[in-house]
PDB file of C-alpha atoms in Angstrom:
ATOM      1  CA  UNK K   1     -57.874  53.362 -24.598  1.00  0.00           C
ATOM      2  CA  UNK K   2     -54.812  52.353 -26.630  1.00  0.00           C
ATOM      3  CA  UNK K   3     -53.029  49.089 -25.888  1.00  0.00           C
ATOM      4  CA  UNK K   4     -49.385  49.630 -25.018  1.00  0.00           C
ATOM      5  CA  UNK K   5     -46.842  46.827 -25.181  1.00  0.00           C
ATOM      6  CA  UNK K   6     -43.936  46.790 -22.749  1.00  0.00           C
ATOM      7  CA  UNK K   7     -41.073  44.354 -23.246  1.00  0.00           C
ATOM      8  CA  UNK K   8     -38.390  43.329 -20.790  1.00  0.00           C
ATOM      9  CA  UNK K   9     -35.138  43.945 -22.669  1.00  0.00           C
ATOM     10  CA  UNK K  10     -32.721  43.024 -19.876  1.00  0.00           C
ATOM     11  CA  UNK K  11     -33.295  41.498 -16.451  1.00  0.00           C
ATOM     12  CA  UNK K  12     -30.329  43.453 -15.070  1.00  0.00           C
ATOM     13  CA  UNK K  13     -30.886  42.961 -11.334  1.00  0.00           C
ATOM     14  CA  UNK K  14     -29.671  46.544 -10.886  1.00  0.00           C
ATOM     15  CA  UNK K  15     -29.315  47.941  -7.384  1.00  0.00           C
ATOM     16  CA  UNK K  16     -30.117  51.524  -8.459  1.00  0.00           C
ATOM     17  CA  UNK K  17     -30.509  51.610 -12.254  1.00  0.00           C
ATOM     18  CA  UNK K  18     -31.092  55.076 -13.709  1.00  0.00           C
ATOM     19  CA  UNK K  19     -30.452  57.506 -16.539  1.00  0.00           C
ATOM     20  CA  UNK K  20     -31.306  55.564 -19.703  1.00  0.00           C
ATOM     21  CA  UNK K  21     -29.868  57.262 -22.794  1.00  0.00           C
ATOM     22  CA  UNK K  22     -30.153  56.033 -26.378  1.00  0.00           C
ATOM     23  CA  UNK K  23     -27.209  56.196 -28.796  1.00  0.00           C
ATOM     24  CA  UNK K  24     -28.641  56.518 -32.292  1.00  0.00           C
ATOM     25  CA  UNK K  25     -25.234  55.894 -33.904  1.00  0.00           C
ATOM     26  CA  UNK K  26     -24.540  52.718 -31.929  1.00  0.00           C
ATOM     27  CA  UNK K  27     -28.157  51.563 -31.592  1.00  0.00           C
ATOM     28  CA  UNK K  28     -27.406  50.882 -27.917  1.00  0.00           C
ATOM     29  CA  UNK K  29     -28.948  51.925 -24.627  1.00  0.00           C
ATOM     30  CA  UNK K  30     -26.561  53.404 -22.058  1.00  0.00           C
ATOM     31  CA  UNK K  31     -27.605  53.458 -18.407  1.00  0.00           C
ATOM     32  CA  UNK K  32     -26.012  53.520 -14.951  1.00  0.00           C
ATOM     33  CA  UNK K  33     -26.217  51.469 -11.779  1.00  0.00           C
ATOM     34  CA  UNK K  34     -25.266  54.092  -9.220  1.00  0.00           C
ATOM     35  CA  UNK K  35     -24.629  51.796  -6.265  1.00  0.00           C
ATOM     36  CA  UNK K  36     -22.617  49.237  -8.247  1.00  0.00           C
ATOM     37  CA  UNK K  37     -20.443  52.009  -9.806  1.00  0.00           C
ATOM     38  CA  UNK K  38     -21.329  50.805 -13.310  1.00  0.00           C
ATOM     39  CA  UNK K  39     -22.087  52.104 -16.774  1.00  0.00           C
ATOM     40  CA  UNK K  40     -23.991  49.665 -18.968  1.00  0.00           C
ATOM     41  CA  UNK K  41     -24.325  49.547 -22.750  1.00  0.00           C
ATOM     42  CA  UNK K  42     -27.178  47.301 -23.802  1.00  0.00           C
ATOM     43  CA  UNK K  43     -28.068  46.003 -27.257  1.00  0.00           C
ATOM     44  CA  UNK K  44     -31.856  45.514 -27.178  1.00  0.00           C
ATOM     45  CA  UNK K  45     -31.751  43.349 -30.329  1.00  0.00           C
ATOM     46  CA  UNK K  46     -29.397  40.712 -28.914  1.00  0.00           C
ATOM     47  CA  UNK K  47     -29.865  41.353 -25.193  1.00  0.00           C
ATOM     48  CA  UNK K  48     -26.077  41.695 -24.777  1.00  0.00           C
ATOM     49  CA  UNK K  49     -25.154  43.975 -21.879  1.00  0.00           C
ATOM     50  CA  UNK K  50     -21.599  45.328 -21.605  1.00  0.00           C
ATOM     51  CA  UNK K  51     -20.562  46.713 -18.220  1.00  0.00           C
ATOM     52  CA  UNK K  52     -17.761  49.019 -17.090  1.00  0.00           C
ATOM     53  CA  UNK K  53     -17.087  49.514 -13.388  1.00  0.00           C
ATOM     54  CA  UNK K  54     -15.672  52.993 -12.713  1.00  0.00           C
ATOM     55  CA  UNK K  55     -14.790  52.425  -9.069  1.00  0.00           C
ATOM     56  CA  UNK K  56     -17.137  55.091  -7.715  1.00  0.00           C
ATOM     57  CA  UNK K  57     -20.798  56.056  -7.890  1.00  0.00           C
ATOM     58  CA  UNK K  58     -21.978  57.138 -11.350  1.00  0.00           C
ATOM     59  CA  UNK K  59     -24.821  59.658 -11.142  1.00  0.00           C
ATOM     60  CA  UNK K  60     -25.465  60.208 -14.844  1.00  0.00           C
ATOM     61  CA  UNK K  61     -23.836  60.403 -18.244  1.00  0.00           C
ATOM     62  CA  UNK K  62     -24.106  62.007 -21.649  1.00  0.00           C
ATOM     63  CA  UNK K  63     -22.901  61.169 -25.136  1.00  0.00           C
ATOM     64  CA  UNK K  64     -20.140  63.395 -26.476  1.00  0.00           C
ATOM     65  CA  UNK K  65     -20.872  64.908 -29.883  1.00  0.00           C
ATOM     66  CA  UNK K  66     -17.221  64.608 -30.933  1.00  0.00           C
ATOM     67  CA  UNK K  67     -15.540  61.692 -29.128  1.00  0.00           C
ATOM     68  CA  UNK K  68     -11.755  61.821 -28.862  1.00  0.00           C
ATOM     69  CA  UNK K  69      -8.986  59.954 -27.032  1.00  0.00           C
ATOM     70  CA  UNK K  70     -10.664  60.815 -23.721  1.00  0.00           C
ATOM     71  CA  UNK K  71     -13.780  58.893 -24.680  1.00  0.00           C
ATOM     72  CA  UNK K  72     -17.293  58.920 -26.036  1.00  0.00           C
ATOM     73  CA  UNK K  73     -19.076  59.862 -22.805  1.00  0.00           C
ATOM     74  CA  UNK K  74     -19.115  62.591 -20.193  1.00  0.00           C
ATOM     75  CA  UNK K  75     -20.165  61.473 -16.727  1.00  0.00           C
ATOM     76  CA  UNK K  76     -20.979  62.930 -13.344  1.00  0.00           C
ATOM     77  CA  UNK K  77     -19.294  60.687 -10.770  1.00  0.00           C
ATOM     78  CA  UNK K  78     -19.083  61.028  -7.000  1.00  0.00           C
ATOM     79  CA  UNK K  79     -15.718  62.795  -7.464  1.00  0.00           C
ATOM     80  CA  UNK K  80     -16.960  65.228 -10.147  1.00  0.00           C
ATOM     81  CA  UNK K  81     -17.086  65.443 -13.930  1.00  0.00           C
ATOM     82  CA  UNK K  82     -15.110  62.971 -16.057  1.00  0.00           C
ATOM     83  CA  UNK K  83     -14.729  61.958 -19.681  1.00  0.00           C
ATOM     84  CA  UNK K  84     -15.276  58.206 -20.071  1.00  0.00           C
ATOM     85  CA  UNK K  85     -13.969  55.907 -22.767  1.00  0.00           C
ATOM     86  CA  UNK K  86     -16.498  53.089 -22.584  1.00  0.00           C
ATOM     87  CA  UNK K  87     -14.515  50.760 -24.842  1.00  0.00           C
ATOM     88  CA  UNK K  88     -11.365  51.043 -22.714  1.00  0.00           C
ATOM     89  CA  UNK K  89     -13.266  51.329 -19.434  1.00  0.00           C
ATOM     90  CA  UNK K  90     -11.200  54.390 -18.501  1.00  0.00           C
ATOM     91  CA  UNK K  91     -12.057  57.804 -17.093  1.00  0.00           C
ATOM     92  CA  UNK K  92     -10.322  61.180 -17.346  1.00  0.00           C
ATOM     93  CA  UNK K  93     -10.969  63.709 -14.570  1.00  0.00           C
ATOM     94  CA  UNK K  94     -12.283  67.120 -15.696  1.00  0.00           C
ATOM     95  CA  UNK K  95     -13.134  68.879 -12.424  1.00  0.00           C
ATOM     96  CA  UNK K  96     -14.892  68.577  -9.090  1.00  0.00           C
ATOM     97  CA  UNK K  97     -17.038  71.704  -9.121  1.00  0.00           C
ATOM     98  CA  UNK K  98     -18.393  71.311  -5.629  1.00  0.00           C
ATOM     99  CA  UNK K  99     -15.836  69.475  -3.462  1.00  0.00           C
ATOM    100  CA  UNK K 100     -18.276  68.751  -0.625  1.00  0.00           C
ATOM    101  CA  UNK K 101     -17.349  65.406   0.984  1.00  0.00           C
ATOM    102  CA  UNK K 102     -20.947  64.419   1.858  1.00  0.00           C
ATOM    103  CA  UNK K 103     -22.321  65.166  -1.610  1.00  0.00           C
ATOM    104  CA  UNK K 104     -22.348  63.202  -4.833  1.00  0.00           C
ATOM    105  CA  UNK K 105     -23.324  64.006  -8.404  1.00  0.00           C
ATOM    106  CA  UNK K 106     -26.776  62.721  -9.351  1.00  0.00           C
ATOM    107  CA  UNK K 107     -29.130  63.206 -12.308  1.00  0.00           C
ATOM    108  CA  UNK K 108     -28.168  65.167 -15.410  1.00  0.00           C
ATOM    109  CA  UNK K 109     -28.303  65.554 -19.188  1.00  0.00           C
ATOM    110  CA  UNK K 110     -26.704  67.352 -22.126  1.00  0.00           C
ATOM    111  CA  UNK K 111     -28.369  70.422 -23.565  1.00  0.00           C
ATOM    112  CA  UNK K 112     -28.667  71.219 -27.306  1.00  0.00           C
ATOM    113  CA  UNK K 113     -25.671  73.576 -27.080  1.00  0.00           C
ATOM    114  CA  UNK K 114     -23.162  70.953 -25.911  1.00  0.00           C
ATOM    115  CA  UNK K 115     -23.186  71.671 -22.174  1.00  0.00           C
ATOM    116  CA  UNK K 116     -23.666  68.904 -19.596  1.00  0.00           C
ATOM    117  CA  UNK K 117     -25.898  69.723 -16.628  1.00  0.00           C
ATOM    118  CA  UNK K 118     -25.903  67.705 -13.392  1.00  0.00           C
ATOM    119  CA  UNK K 119     -27.311  68.071  -9.932  1.00  0.00           C
ATOM    120  CA  UNK K 120     -25.716  67.152  -6.629  1.00  0.00           C
ATOM    121  CA  UNK K 121     -27.217  65.720  -3.482  1.00  0.00           C
ATOM    122  CA  UNK K 122     -26.198  64.760   0.028  1.00  0.00           C
ATOM    123  CA  UNK K 123     -25.595  61.016   0.222  1.00  0.00           C
ATOM    124  CA  UNK K 124     -26.807  59.424   2.328  1.00  0.00           C
ATOM    125  CA  UNK K 125     -29.821  61.666   2.215  1.00  0.00           C
ATOM    126  CA  UNK K 126     -30.471  63.938   5.159  1.00  0.00           C
ATOM    127  CA  UNK K 127     -33.821  65.651   4.741  1.00  0.00           C
ATOM    128  CA  UNK K 128     -32.878  68.391   7.227  1.00  0.00           C
ATOM    129  CA  UNK K 129     -29.687  69.472   5.467  1.00  0.00           C
ATOM    130  CA  UNK K 130     -29.872  71.014   1.997  1.00  0.00           C
ATOM    131  CA  UNK K 131     -26.512  70.964   0.235  1.00  0.00           C
ATOM    132  CA  UNK K 132     -27.370  70.145  -3.394  1.00  0.00           C
ATOM    133  CA  UNK K 133     -26.860  72.395  -6.399  1.00  0.00           C
ATOM    134  CA  UNK K 134     -27.166  72.393 -10.194  1.00  0.00           C
ATOM    135  CA  UNK K 135     -23.903  72.521 -12.172  1.00  0.00           C
ATOM    136  CA  UNK K 136     -23.234  73.288 -15.819  1.00  0.00           C
ATOM    137  CA  UNK K 137     -20.144  71.804 -17.481  1.00  0.00           C
ATOM    138  CA  UNK K 138     -19.422  73.874 -20.601  1.00  0.00           C
ATOM    139  CA  UNK K 139     -17.991  72.304 -23.767  1.00  0.00           C
ATOM    140  CA  UNK K 140     -14.598  73.907 -22.934  1.00  0.00           C
ATOM    141  CA  UNK K 141     -14.467  72.027 -19.589  1.00  0.00           C
ATOM    142  CA  UNK K 142     -15.265  74.973 -17.338  1.00  0.00           C
ATOM    143  CA  UNK K 143     -18.051  74.596 -14.775  1.00  0.00           C
ATOM    144  CA  UNK K 144     -20.374  76.942 -12.958  1.00  0.00           C
ATOM    145  CA  UNK K 145     -23.155  76.618 -10.424  1.00  0.00           C
ATOM    146  CA  UNK K 146     -26.554  77.725 -11.699  1.00  0.00           C
TER     147      UNK K 146
END
């Protein structure tokens, strides 16, 4: 058996920490704390953790291939898809593809073609009611349920 070393990079005390994503260009780890409404950017070398509170639950995020004035990230928030400028701590609404009051955006990722995929779920969870879906946000900002 091979020995595997695991290091604690940040004792974040997250409530619901998810969605780690590595930025090769920045050499930083992005991740979200859904319940605290936060996006984190962590430098594993120094241990410095920068935090932006977006004022609503953040389900997941993706790095934008070509950042612009709207930001370097795309995120699935409770209210729908947004561009996020991490440096400024601002968000720009794209669309709410679902518009179901009991649902929120949850896990997701970017695909190799520039689309951002995210799922939705009922929150709080109700195991008897199934209202979630999978959404695709195209590079042009249009969305469709898959």
